[in-house]
Amino acid sequence: MFVSLYNFVDEVRSQFNFNNPKINDTTLRDGEQTPGVVFTMEEKIEIARLLDEIGVQQIEAGTPALSPHEEEAVRAIAKEGLNASIMGWARAVKNDIDAVIRTDADAIAISIATSDIHLQYKLRKTREEVLEMATSSVEYAKEHGLYVSLNAEDASRTDFPFLKEFSIKGREAGADRIRICDTLGVLIPMSCRYLVKKIIDEAKVSVEIHTHNDYSLAVANALAAIEVGAEWVSTTVNGIGERAGNSSLEAVIMSLLKLYNLDLPFKISKIYELSRYVEKVSGLPVSKNTPIVGEHMFTHESGIHVDGVLKFPYTYESFLPDEIGASRKIVIGKHSGKHAVWDKLRELGIEVSKEELHKIVAKVKEIAIRRKSALTDEELKQIAEEVLNDRENDS
C-alpha cells in the first residue's frame, strides 16, 4: 500500500466499526435528476451492466411512477439477470409502490420527508400522518415480497427524537434498512458519524447513508458514516446529481479499498470506462482535476514529479492508472525538466545529445510561457527537428 501509514495506526483503527459496507448506486435515479440529463433506455441498461461488472451490490434503477417509459426502463434492467439487486424508487403512496411492483424489481426505496421544514412547507402533514404513511407503505411493499429501504428525506435537519421514532417504526413495519439522507449536504463528517452511530445504537436498524455535495463533503460524510457502521452507502458515477451532486462511486470505492484497505468484492478495472461512458451519455464533462477519474489525475508536467514517476510511479501516485483502466500522460510544458523531455523524445523515436536536449528544453519553456499552454507531441517533434537541423547545418 502506498497511502498514509497513519491510516492504519491502532489509535485510528480502533475507532472504526465497519459493517461490510455495500453500495447502492443511484446514477440512474438521483444522477438523472441532474438538470438537463436524460438517459435513453439503452443507456440505462448499459450503465446498469457496467455497474454490475464493477460489483455494485444494488442499483437504484429509476422511479417507475414517473412515466411509462421509466417504468419500462426499470423493468428492462430487472430482466437483465444481473447479479446486483435492482431497486425502484417510490414516494410513500400506493400508486408509486404499485409501479415498482409491476417492474419485477426485487427492492424498493420508499421515501418521505421527516424534517419539520419539509412537513410544514412541502408535505403540509403532521408527524403522525408521516409515520402512518411510512409504516403502511413499508407493510404494503413487504406484503409483495420486496426488500425495503425506508428513506428519511432531509434526515440531517430532522430532530433526533422524531428521526429515532421514524426509524424504529419503520423497522417494526418490516423495513430492511433506513436511508439517512443528507438532502442538502449540510452535515460535517463529525456530525455525520454522531448521527449515524446514534441511530444504529438506539433505533437498532441497518443504515444507508445518502450524501450530497453542496459543501464538497459528500464523500467525506459517506466515509464517516461507514466508519461507524453504516452498512450501505449511496453513490453516483462521477458524483452527478441535483445541485452540486452526490458522493461519487469511484471516490468511495477507491477510498474503501486503498485508504482503509478493506477487502471488498469490487472489480475496479472498469471504473474509468464507466466514468467516461456516463460522461458521454449524460453530457456532463468530467473536470480535469476530478479525483480518481479526472484527466489530470495521472498527468504530470513538473520536472521533479515527472522524474520521480519515471523512476518509481508511487513517488507521485498512490495507485497506478491501469488499475482503473486509465493511463498515465506526461505533458511537456513550462515546468518540464530534461528527464521528462528526454523520455518523451525517446517515446517519439528521437535521439538527441545532452547539448541538444538543453536547447530543446529551453525552447519548450520559451514557447510554453509565451503561449500559456503545454506543447503537443507534434510541436515537440518540430522543435527537436529544428535543433537537429541546426546541428547538421553547423557541420
mmCIF file of C-alpha atoms in Angstrom:
data_model
loop_
_atom_site.group_PDB
_atom_site.id
_atom_site.type_symbol
_atom_site.label_atom_id
_atom_site.label_comp_id
_atom_site.label_asym_id
_atom_site.label_seq_id
_atom_site.Cartn_x
_atom_site.Cartn_y
_atom_site.Cartn_z
ATOM 1 C CA MET A 1 0.000 0.000 0.000
ATOM 2 C CA PHE A 2 1.262 3.456 -0.874
ATOM 3 C CA VAL A 3 -1.123 5.614 1.173
ATOM 4 C CA SER A 4 -0.535 7.198 4.571
ATOM 5 C CA LEU A 5 0.729 4.863 7.281
ATOM 6 C CA TYR A 6 -1.318 6.908 9.772
ATOM 7 C CA ASN A 7 -4.494 5.404 8.302
ATOM 8 C CA PHE A 8 -3.543 2.127 9.953
ATOM 9 C CA VAL A 9 -2.230 3.010 13.400
ATOM 10 C CA ASP A 10 -4.130 1.361 16.259
ATOM 11 C CA GLU A 11 -5.342 4.680 17.675
ATOM 12 C CA VAL A 12 -7.132 5.344 14.381
ATOM 13 C CA ARG A 13 -8.312 1.838 13.502
ATOM 14 C CA SER A 14 -9.758 1.295 16.977
ATOM 15 C CA GLN A 15 -12.354 3.996 16.234
ATOM 16 C CA PHE A 16 -13.737 2.136 13.214
ATOM 17 C CA ASN A 17 -16.688 -0.254 13.242
ATOM 18 C CA PHE A 18 -17.050 -1.428 9.648
ATOM 19 C CA ASN A 19 -20.158 -3.423 8.797
ATOM 20 C CA ASN A 20 -19.226 -4.985 5.446
ATOM 21 C CA PRO A 21 -20.161 -1.808 3.514
ATOM 22 C CA LYS A 22 -22.142 -2.231 0.313
ATOM 23 C CA ILE A 23 -23.030 0.210 -2.461
ATOM 24 C CA ASN A 24 -26.431 1.311 -3.665
ATOM 25 C CA ASP A 25 -25.706 3.264 -6.835
ATOM 26 C CA THR A 26 -28.340 5.812 -7.793
ATOM 27 C CA THR A 27 -26.870 7.179 -11.032
ATOM 28 C CA LEU A 28 -29.995 6.061 -12.884
ATOM 29 C CA ARG A 29 -32.326 7.804 -10.421
ATOM 30 C CA ASP A 30 -30.732 10.640 -8.439
ATOM 31 C CA GLY A 31 -27.988 11.071 -11.025
ATOM 32 C CA GLU A 32 -30.521 11.502 -13.813
ATOM 33 C CA GLN A 33 -32.216 14.197 -11.739
ATOM 34 C CA THR A 34 -29.291 16.450 -12.643
ATOM 35 C CA PRO A 35 -30.874 19.336 -14.588
ATOM 36 C CA GLY A 36 -30.874 18.559 -18.305
ATOM 37 C CA VAL A 37 -29.801 14.907 -18.035
ATOM 38 C CA VAL A 38 -31.916 12.248 -19.748
ATOM 39 C CA PHE A 39 -30.758 8.671 -20.310
ATOM 40 C CA THR A 40 -32.305 6.519 -23.024
ATOM 41 C CA MET A 41 -33.425 3.028 -22.106
ATOM 42 C CA GLU A 42 -30.407 1.568 -23.896
ATOM 43 C CA GLU A 43 -28.075 3.893 -21.988
ATOM 44 C CA LYS A 44 -29.675 2.981 -18.671
ATOM 45 C CA ILE A 45 -29.215 -0.716 -19.399
ATOM 46 C CA GLU A 46 -25.553 -0.236 -20.366
ATOM 47 C CA ILE A 47 -24.844 1.795 -17.214
ATOM 48 C CA ALA A 48 -26.505 -0.931 -15.145
ATOM 49 C CA ARG A 49 -24.377 -3.603 -16.847
ATOM 50 C CA LEU A 50 -21.162 -1.702 -16.151
ATOM 51 C CA LEU A 51 -22.152 -1.096 -12.526
ATOM 52 C CA ASP A 52 -22.812 -4.814 -12.207
ATOM 53 C CA GLU A 53 -19.418 -5.673 -13.711
ATOM 54 C CA ILE A 54 -17.726 -3.473 -11.115
ATOM 55 C CA GLY A 55 -19.555 -5.344 -8.372
ATOM 56 C CA VAL A 56 -22.077 -2.767 -7.162
ATOM 57 C CA GLN A 57 -24.463 -4.687 -4.917
ATOM 58 C CA GLN A 58 -27.637 -2.699 -5.604
ATOM 59 C CA ILE A 59 -28.713 -0.445 -8.472
ATOM 60 C CA GLU A 60 -31.431 2.139 -7.939
ATOM 61 C CA ALA A 61 -32.728 1.950 -11.496
ATOM 62 C CA GLY A 62 -35.268 4.766 -11.520
ATOM 63 C CA THR A 63 -38.702 5.983 -10.462
ATOM 64 C CA PRO A 64 -41.287 3.794 -12.227
ATOM 65 C CA ALA A 65 -44.217 6.074 -11.339
ATOM 66 C CA LEU A 66 -42.538 8.946 -13.211
ATOM 67 C CA SER A 67 -43.687 7.772 -16.648
ATOM 68 C CA PRO A 68 -44.476 4.638 -18.679
ATOM 69 C CA HIS A 69 -41.002 4.970 -20.258
ATOM 70 C CA GLU A 70 -39.337 4.999 -16.841
ATOM 71 C CA GLU A 71 -41.358 2.008 -15.680
ATOM 72 C CA GLU A 72 -40.368 0.080 -18.789
ATOM 73 C CA ALA A 73 -36.693 1.001 -18.323
ATOM 74 C CA VAL A 74 -36.653 -0.313 -14.756
ATOM 75 C CA ARG A 75 -38.446 -3.465 -15.915
ATOM 76 C CA ALA A 76 -35.878 -3.971 -18.691
ATOM 77 C CA ILE A 77 -32.990 -3.654 -16.230
ATOM 78 C CA ALA A 78 -34.686 -6.091 -13.848
ATOM 79 C CA LYS A 79 -34.901 -8.586 -16.726
ATOM 80 C CA GLU A 80 -31.167 -8.360 -17.467
ATOM 81 C CA GLY A 81 -30.383 -11.049 -14.912
ATOM 82 C CA LEU A 82 -27.651 -9.012 -13.252
ATOM 83 C CA ASN A 83 -26.000 -10.056 -10.015
ATOM 84 C CA ALA A 84 -26.944 -6.730 -8.446
ATOM 85 C CA SER A 85 -30.242 -6.202 -6.681
ATOM 86 C CA ILE A 86 -32.484 -3.876 -8.717
ATOM 87 C CA MET A 87 -34.316 -1.186 -6.772
ATOM 88 C CA GLY A 88 -37.136 1.128 -7.785
ATOM 89 C CA TRP A 89 -37.740 4.457 -6.035
ATOM 90 C CA ALA A 90 -41.179 5.486 -4.781
ATOM 91 C CA ARG A 91 -42.945 8.032 -2.669
ATOM 92 C CA ALA A 92 -44.849 6.671 0.308
ATOM 93 C CA VAL A 93 -48.041 6.289 -1.723
ATOM 94 C CA LYS A 94 -49.701 3.131 -3.039
ATOM 95 C CA ASN A 95 -49.642 4.101 -6.727
ATOM 96 C CA ASP A 96 -45.870 4.631 -6.660
ATOM 97 C CA ILE A 97 -45.304 1.318 -4.902
ATOM 98 C CA ASP A 98 -47.566 -0.483 -7.376
ATOM 99 C CA ALA A 99 -45.479 0.915 -10.235
ATOM 100 C CA VAL A 100 -42.334 -0.597 -8.686
ATOM 101 C CA ILE A 101 -44.105 -3.928 -8.153
ATOM 102 C CA ARG A 102 -45.034 -4.048 -11.857
ATOM 103 C CA THR A 103 -41.365 -3.813 -12.891
ATOM 104 C CA ASP A 104 -40.355 -7.030 -11.110
ATOM 105 C CA ALA A 105 -37.584 -5.149 -9.304
ATOM 106 C CA ASP A 106 -36.646 -7.020 -6.134
ATOM 107 C CA ALA A 107 -36.187 -3.930 -3.954
ATOM 108 C CA ILE A 108 -37.857 -0.602 -3.306
ATOM 109 C CA ALA A 109 -36.784 2.696 -1.793
ATOM 110 C CA ILE A 110 -39.787 4.315 -0.112
ATOM 111 C CA SER A 111 -39.074 7.980 0.508
ATOM 112 C CA ILE A 112 -40.794 10.526 2.705
ATOM 113 C CA ALA A 113 -39.521 13.710 4.322
ATOM 114 C CA THR A 114 -39.030 13.863 8.083
ATOM 115 C CA SER A 115 -37.813 17.398 8.831
ATOM 116 C CA ASP A 116 -40.212 19.999 10.204
ATOM 117 C CA ILE A 117 -39.439 22.368 7.347
ATOM 118 C CA HIS A 118 -40.475 19.738 4.778
ATOM 119 C CA LEU A 119 -43.517 18.656 6.757
ATOM 120 C CA GLN A 120 -44.754 22.217 7.170
ATOM 121 C CA TYR A 121 -43.974 23.739 3.792
ATOM 122 C CA LYS A 122 -43.860 20.817 1.335
ATOM 123 C CA LEU A 123 -45.970 17.933 2.612
ATOM 124 C CA ARG A 124 -48.264 20.001 4.841
ATOM 125 C CA LYS A 125 -48.670 16.972 7.078
ATOM 126 C CA THR A 126 -48.239 16.212 10.762
ATOM 127 C CA ARG A 127 -45.626 13.861 12.166
ATOM 128 C CA GLU A 128 -48.340 11.350 12.950
ATOM 129 C CA GLU A 129 -49.506 11.394 9.336
ATOM 130 C CA VAL A 130 -45.944 10.898 8.079
ATOM 131 C CA LEU A 131 -45.424 7.937 10.411
ATOM 132 C CA GLU A 132 -48.661 6.372 9.219
ATOM 133 C CA MET A 133 -47.755 6.871 5.555
ATOM 134 C CA ALA A 134 -44.295 5.395 6.114
ATOM 135 C CA THR A 135 -45.355 2.317 8.069
ATOM 136 C CA SER A 136 -48.345 1.461 5.890
ATOM 137 C CA SER A 137 -46.194 1.823 2.761
ATOM 138 C CA VAL A 138 -43.486 -0.438 4.179
ATOM 139 C CA GLU A 139 -46.049 -3.050 5.186
ATOM 140 C CA TYR A 140 -47.641 -2.964 1.726
ATOM 141 C CA ALA A 141 -44.286 -3.354 -0.037
ATOM 142 C CA LYS A 142 -43.264 -6.231 2.252
ATOM 143 C CA GLU A 143 -46.564 -7.986 1.517
ATOM 144 C CA HIS A 144 -45.430 -8.032 -2.114
ATOM 145 C CA GLY A 145 -42.058 -9.565 -1.291
ATOM 146 C CA LEU A 146 -39.865 -6.506 -1.782
ATOM 147 C CA TYR A 147 -36.665 -5.647 0.049
ATOM 148 C CA VAL A 148 -37.417 -2.225 1.570
ATOM 149 C CA SER A 149 -35.229 0.787 2.199
ATOM 150 C CA LEU A 150 -37.236 3.405 4.095
ATOM 151 C CA ASN A 151 -35.783 6.797 3.239
ATOM 152 C CA ALA A 152 -35.816 9.686 5.710
ATOM 153 C CA GLU A 153 -35.562 12.643 3.351
ATOM 154 C CA ASP A 154 -33.826 15.631 4.964
ATOM 155 C CA ALA A 155 -32.860 13.442 7.916
ATOM 156 C CA SER A 156 -29.893 15.690 8.676
ATOM 157 C CA ARG A 157 -32.307 18.541 9.514
ATOM 158 C CA THR A 158 -34.702 16.337 11.499
ATOM 159 C CA ASP A 159 -34.635 16.442 15.302
ATOM 160 C CA PHE A 160 -33.276 13.204 16.715
ATOM 161 C CA PRO A 161 -36.269 12.033 18.795
ATOM 162 C CA PHE A 162 -38.529 12.048 15.733
ATOM 163 C CA LEU A 163 -35.875 10.534 13.456
ATOM 164 C CA LYS A 164 -35.378 7.759 16.005
ATOM 165 C CA GLU A 165 -39.133 7.152 16.252
ATOM 166 C CA PHE A 166 -39.415 7.114 12.450
ATOM 167 C CA SER A 167 -36.576 4.585 12.208
ATOM 168 C CA ILE A 168 -37.957 2.292 14.908
ATOM 169 C CA LYS A 169 -41.469 2.298 13.487
ATOM 170 C CA GLY A 170 -40.053 1.661 10.029
ATOM 171 C CA ARG A 171 -38.090 -1.326 11.318
ATOM 172 C CA GLU A 172 -41.120 -2.666 13.184
ATOM 173 C CA ALA A 173 -43.186 -2.358 9.998
ATOM 174 C CA GLY A 174 -40.623 -4.529 8.206
ATOM 175 C CA ALA A 175 -38.134 -2.106 6.619
ATOM 176 C CA ASP A 176 -34.821 -3.817 5.900
ATOM 177 C CA ARG A 177 -32.875 -0.602 6.363
ATOM 178 C CA ILE A 178 -33.243 3.123 6.943
ATOM 179 C CA ARG A 179 -31.726 5.569 4.474
ATOM 180 C CA ILE A 180 -30.365 8.620 6.278
ATOM 181 C CA CYS A 181 -30.486 11.394 3.687
ATOM 182 C CA ASP A 182 -28.295 14.471 3.992
ATOM 183 C CA THR A 183 -30.516 16.000 1.346
ATOM 184 C CA LEU A 184 -28.884 19.429 1.287
ATOM 185 C CA GLY A 185 -25.350 18.261 2.041
ATOM 186 C CA VAL A 186 -25.242 20.131 5.347
ATOM 187 C CA LEU A 187 -23.593 17.569 7.628
ATOM 188 C CA ILE A 188 -19.912 17.638 8.508
ATOM 189 C CA PRO A 189 -18.027 14.344 8.963
ATOM 190 C CA MET A 190 -18.052 14.527 12.769
ATOM 191 C CA SER A 191 -21.807 15.163 12.978
ATOM 192 C CA CYS A 192 -22.453 12.507 10.335
ATOM 193 C CA ARG A 193 -20.553 9.963 12.429
ATOM 194 C CA TYR A 194 -22.524 11.056 15.505
ATOM 195 C CA LEU A 195 -25.935 10.843 13.822
ATOM 196 C CA VAL A 196 -25.401 7.511 12.092
ATOM 197 C CA LYS A 197 -23.906 5.841 15.166
ATOM 198 C CA LYS A 198 -26.710 7.143 17.379
ATOM 199 C CA ILE A 199 -29.413 5.868 15.015
ATOM 200 C CA ILE A 200 -27.739 2.448 14.742
ATOM 201 C CA ASP A 201 -27.265 2.177 18.511
ATOM 202 C CA GLU A 202 -30.644 3.488 19.643
ATOM 203 C CA ALA A 203 -33.027 2.511 16.834
ATOM 204 C CA LYS A 204 -31.316 -0.849 16.209
ATOM 205 C CA VAL A 205 -31.554 -0.506 12.434
ATOM 206 C CA SER A 206 -29.361 -1.130 9.419
ATOM 207 C CA VAL A 207 -28.396 2.254 7.956
ATOM 208 C CA GLU A 208 -27.715 3.507 4.457
ATOM 209 C CA ILE A 209 -26.048 6.904 4.165
ATOM 210 C CA HIS A 210 -27.086 9.166 1.277
ATOM 211 C CA THR A 211 -24.995 12.319 0.969
ATOM 212 C CA HIS A 212 -24.948 15.412 -1.233
ATOM 213 C CA ASN A 213 -22.014 17.581 -2.189
ATOM 214 C CA ASP A 214 -23.229 21.137 -1.573
ATOM 215 C CA TYR A 215 -20.202 21.857 0.646
ATOM 216 C CA SER A 216 -17.871 19.399 -1.113
ATOM 217 C CA LEU A 217 -18.255 16.908 1.759
ATOM 218 C CA ALA A 218 -20.350 14.157 0.163
ATOM 219 C CA VAL A 219 -17.577 11.560 0.016
ATOM 220 C CA ALA A 220 -16.108 12.573 3.388
ATOM 221 C CA ASN A 221 -19.524 12.247 5.037
ATOM 222 C CA ALA A 222 -20.224 8.922 3.329
ATOM 223 C CA LEU A 223 -16.923 7.529 4.592
ATOM 224 C CA ALA A 224 -17.550 8.925 8.078
ATOM 225 C CA ALA A 225 -20.847 7.026 8.195
ATOM 226 C CA ILE A 226 -19.197 3.823 7.008
ATOM 227 C CA GLU A 227 -16.566 4.156 9.738
ATOM 228 C CA VAL A 228 -19.250 3.857 12.428
ATOM 229 C CA GLY A 229 -21.232 1.007 10.918
ATOM 230 C CA ALA A 230 -23.370 2.214 8.021
ATOM 231 C CA GLU A 231 -23.979 -0.954 6.022
ATOM 232 C CA TRP A 232 -24.953 0.781 2.787
ATOM 233 C CA VAL A 233 -23.697 3.883 1.004
ATOM 234 C CA SER A 234 -25.438 5.699 -1.830
ATOM 235 C CA THR A 235 -23.316 6.869 -4.782
ATOM 236 C CA THR A 236 -23.485 8.147 -8.344
ATOM 237 C CA VAL A 237 -20.955 7.767 -11.146
ATOM 238 C CA ASN A 238 -18.833 10.929 -11.419
ATOM 239 C CA GLY A 239 -20.796 12.290 -8.458
ATOM 240 C CA ILE A 240 -23.561 13.593 -10.725
ATOM 241 C CA GLY A 241 -26.860 14.631 -9.178
ATOM 242 C CA GLU A 242 -29.001 17.578 -8.223
ATOM 243 C CA ARG A 243 -27.303 20.886 -7.393
ATOM 244 C CA ALA A 244 -23.665 20.040 -6.516
ATOM 245 C CA GLY A 245 -24.178 16.293 -6.941
ATOM 246 C CA ASN A 246 -23.801 13.202 -4.757
ATOM 247 C CA SER A 247 -20.960 11.138 -3.332
ATOM 248 C CA SER A 248 -19.064 9.692 -6.284
ATOM 249 C CA LEU A 249 -18.948 5.948 -6.835
ATOM 250 C CA GLU A 250 -15.322 5.964 -7.900
ATOM 251 C CA ALA A 251 -14.073 8.006 -4.925
ATOM 252 C CA VAL A 252 -15.997 5.921 -2.395
ATOM 253 C CA ILE A 253 -14.835 2.589 -3.828
ATOM 254 C CA MET A 254 -11.191 3.605 -4.164
ATOM 255 C CA SER A 255 -11.159 5.136 -0.682
ATOM 256 C CA LEU A 256 -12.556 1.961 0.862
ATOM 257 C CA LEU A 257 -10.060 -0.226 -0.981
ATOM 258 C CA LYS A 258 -6.963 1.952 -0.762
ATOM 259 C CA LEU A 259 -7.284 4.339 2.197
ATOM 260 C CA TYR A 260 -8.978 1.821 4.512
ATOM 261 C CA ASN A 261 -7.551 -1.345 2.912
ATOM 262 C CA LEU A 262 -10.898 -3.150 3.164
ATOM 263 C CA ASP A 263 -11.340 -6.499 1.450
ATOM 264 C CA LEU A 264 -14.403 -5.787 -0.702
ATOM 265 C CA PRO A 265 -15.564 -7.500 -3.919
ATOM 266 C CA PHE A 266 -15.201 -4.561 -6.311
ATOM 267 C CA LYS A 267 -13.564 -5.002 -9.727
ATOM 268 C CA ILE A 268 -12.039 -1.592 -10.292
ATOM 269 C CA SER A 269 -10.590 -2.133 -13.785
ATOM 270 C CA LYS A 270 -13.852 -0.858 -15.351
ATOM 271 C CA ILE A 271 -14.123 2.351 -13.297
ATOM 272 C CA TYR A 272 -12.579 4.631 -15.913
ATOM 273 C CA GLU A 273 -14.659 3.117 -18.724
ATOM 274 C CA LEU A 274 -17.856 3.574 -16.707
ATOM 275 C CA SER A 275 -16.935 7.158 -15.844
ATOM 276 C CA ARG A 276 -16.304 8.081 -19.467
ATOM 277 C CA TYR A 277 -19.485 6.360 -20.642
ATOM 278 C CA VAL A 278 -21.602 8.287 -18.130
ATOM 279 C CA GLU A 279 -19.779 11.480 -19.102
ATOM 280 C CA LYS A 280 -20.693 10.837 -22.737
ATOM 281 C CA VAL A 281 -24.358 9.936 -22.319
ATOM 282 C CA SER A 282 -25.086 12.497 -19.590
ATOM 283 C CA GLY A 283 -23.414 15.359 -21.414
ATOM 284 C CA LEU A 284 -21.746 16.376 -18.138
ATOM 285 C CA PRO A 285 -17.980 16.840 -18.634
ATOM 286 C CA VAL A 286 -15.701 15.321 -16.014
ATOM 287 C CA SER A 287 -13.485 18.115 -14.708
ATOM 288 C CA LYS A 288 -9.804 17.544 -15.447
ATOM 289 C CA ASN A 289 -8.969 17.662 -11.732
ATOM 290 C CA THR A 290 -11.774 15.326 -10.623
ATOM 291 C CA PRO A 291 -10.433 12.817 -8.071
ATOM 292 C CA ILE A 292 -9.775 9.278 -9.348
ATOM 293 C CA VAL A 293 -11.090 9.724 -12.921
ATOM 294 C CA GLY A 294 -10.105 13.259 -13.968
ATOM 295 C CA GLU A 295 -7.662 13.637 -16.871
ATOM 296 C CA HIS A 296 -5.088 15.310 -14.627
ATOM 297 C CA MET A 297 -5.162 12.524 -12.028
ATOM 298 C CA PHE A 298 -2.323 10.768 -13.873
ATOM 299 C CA THR A 299 -0.970 13.671 -15.925
ATOM 300 C CA HIS A 300 2.417 15.063 -14.914
ATOM 301 C CA GLU A 301 4.331 18.128 -16.119
ATOM 302 C CA SER A 302 6.538 19.341 -13.270
ATOM 303 C CA GLY A 303 10.106 18.214 -13.815
ATOM 304 C CA ILE A 304 10.553 16.987 -10.253
ATOM 305 C CA HIS A 305 7.312 14.998 -10.379
ATOM 306 C CA VAL A 306 7.967 13.504 -13.794
ATOM 307 C CA ASP A 307 11.467 12.470 -12.778
ATOM 308 C CA GLY A 308 10.048 10.747 -9.707
ATOM 309 C CA VAL A 309 7.217 8.998 -11.552
ATOM 310 C CA LEU A 310 9.539 7.731 -14.258
ATOM 311 C CA LYS A 311 11.889 6.290 -11.632
ATOM 312 C CA PHE A 312 9.147 4.834 -9.398
ATOM 313 C CA PRO A 313 5.469 5.635 -10.092
ATOM 314 C CA TYR A 314 4.426 5.578 -6.440
ATOM 315 C CA THR A 315 6.526 8.666 -5.702
ATOM 316 C CA TYR A 316 3.611 10.765 -7.013
ATOM 317 C CA GLU A 317 0.778 8.251 -7.498
ATOM 318 C CA SER A 318 -0.852 6.315 -4.667
ATOM 319 C CA PHE A 319 -2.244 3.776 -7.135
ATOM 320 C CA LEU A 320 -1.453 3.042 -10.767
ATOM 321 C CA PRO A 321 -3.702 4.290 -13.585
ATOM 322 C CA ASP A 322 -4.049 0.871 -15.208
ATOM 323 C CA GLU A 323 -5.721 -0.407 -12.031
ATOM 324 C CA ILE A 324 -8.858 1.524 -13.025
ATOM 325 C CA GLY A 325 -8.385 1.244 -16.786
ATOM 326 C CA ALA A 326 -6.778 4.670 -17.236
ATOM 327 C CA SER A 327 -3.315 5.631 -18.495
ATOM 328 C CA ARG A 328 -0.520 7.962 -17.478
ATOM 329 C CA LYS A 329 0.287 11.061 -19.514
ATOM 330 C CA ILE A 330 3.482 13.103 -19.421
ATOM 331 C CA VAL A 331 2.860 16.691 -20.543
ATOM 332 C CA ILE A 332 5.682 18.817 -21.909
ATOM 333 C CA GLY A 333 5.456 22.475 -20.914
ATOM 334 C CA LYS A 334 6.789 25.314 -18.772
ATOM 335 C CA HIS A 335 7.547 23.102 -15.762
ATOM 336 C CA SER A 336 9.124 20.219 -17.669
ATOM 337 C CA GLY A 337 12.665 19.148 -16.865
ATOM 338 C CA LYS A 338 15.262 17.442 -19.014
ATOM 339 C CA HIS A 339 14.290 13.931 -17.861
ATOM 340 C CA ALA A 340 10.676 14.389 -18.976
ATOM 341 C CA VAL A 341 11.657 15.860 -22.344
ATOM 342 C CA TRP A 342 14.306 13.164 -22.861
ATOM 343 C CA ASP A 343 11.797 10.403 -22.096
ATOM 344 C CA LYS A 344 9.149 11.928 -24.372
ATOM 345 C CA LEU A 345 11.645 12.296 -27.231
ATOM 346 C CA ARG A 346 12.665 8.644 -26.891
ATOM 347 C CA GLU A 347 8.973 7.711 -26.913
ATOM 348 C CA LEU A 348 8.703 9.609 -30.207
ATOM 349 C CA GLY A 349 11.758 7.799 -31.580
ATOM 350 C CA ILE A 350 14.075 10.815 -31.455
ATOM 351 C CA GLU A 351 17.621 10.544 -30.094
ATOM 352 C CA VAL A 352 19.482 13.720 -29.106
ATOM 353 C CA SER A 353 22.709 14.625 -27.358
ATOM 354 C CA LYS A 354 22.829 16.291 -23.941
ATOM 355 C CA GLU A 355 23.668 19.625 -25.547
ATOM 356 C CA GLU A 356 20.764 19.310 -27.959
ATOM 357 C CA LEU A 357 18.481 18.297 -25.108
ATOM 358 C CA HIS A 358 19.311 21.503 -23.217
ATOM 359 C CA LYS A 359 18.463 23.575 -26.307
ATOM 360 C CA ILE A 360 15.170 21.729 -26.792
ATOM 361 C CA VAL A 361 14.172 22.182 -23.140
ATOM 362 C CA ALA A 362 14.918 25.913 -23.356
ATOM 363 C CA LYS A 363 12.780 26.276 -26.486
ATOM 364 C CA VAL A 364 9.951 24.261 -24.883
ATOM 365 C CA LYS A 365 9.863 26.569 -21.860
ATOM 366 C CA GLU A 366 10.024 29.689 -24.019
ATOM 367 C CA ILE A 367 7.079 28.623 -26.175
ATOM 368 C CA ALA A 368 5.012 27.320 -23.249
ATOM 369 C CA ILE A 369 5.427 30.598 -21.331
ATOM 370 C CA ARG A 370 4.604 32.707 -24.369
ATOM 371 C CA ARG A 371 1.539 30.625 -25.242
ATOM 372 C CA LYS A 372 0.449 29.871 -21.672
ATOM 373 C CA SER A 373 -0.066 26.207 -22.544
ATOM 374 C CA ALA A 374 1.658 22.863 -22.861
ATOM 375 C CA LEU A 375 3.022 21.551 -26.142
ATOM 376 C CA THR A 376 1.682 18.729 -28.266
ATOM 377 C CA ASP A 377 3.841 15.803 -29.351
ATOM 378 C CA GLU A 378 3.927 17.205 -32.877
ATOM 379 C CA GLU A 379 5.171 20.562 -31.638
ATOM 380 C CA LEU A 380 7.903 18.890 -29.589
ATOM 381 C CA LYS A 381 8.961 16.888 -32.657
ATOM 382 C CA GLN A 382 9.124 20.090 -34.670
ATOM 383 C CA ILE A 383 11.356 21.768 -32.056
ATOM 384 C CA ALA A 384 13.622 18.722 -31.948
ATOM 385 C CA GLU A 385 13.888 18.645 -35.737
ATOM 386 C CA GLU A 386 14.852 22.326 -35.788
ATOM 387 C CA VAL A 387 17.608 21.738 -33.230
ATOM 388 C CA LEU A 388 18.867 18.667 -35.094
ATOM 389 C CA ASN A 389 18.820 20.573 -38.391
ATOM 390 C CA ASP A 390 20.929 23.300 -36.789
ATOM 391 C CA ARG A 391 23.485 20.613 -35.879
ATOM 392 C CA GLU A 392 23.598 19.343 -39.437
ATOM 393 C CA ASN A 393 23.959 22.854 -40.825
ATOM 394 C CA ASP A 394 26.801 23.601 -38.402
ATOM 395 C CA SER A 395 28.624 20.510 -39.580
#
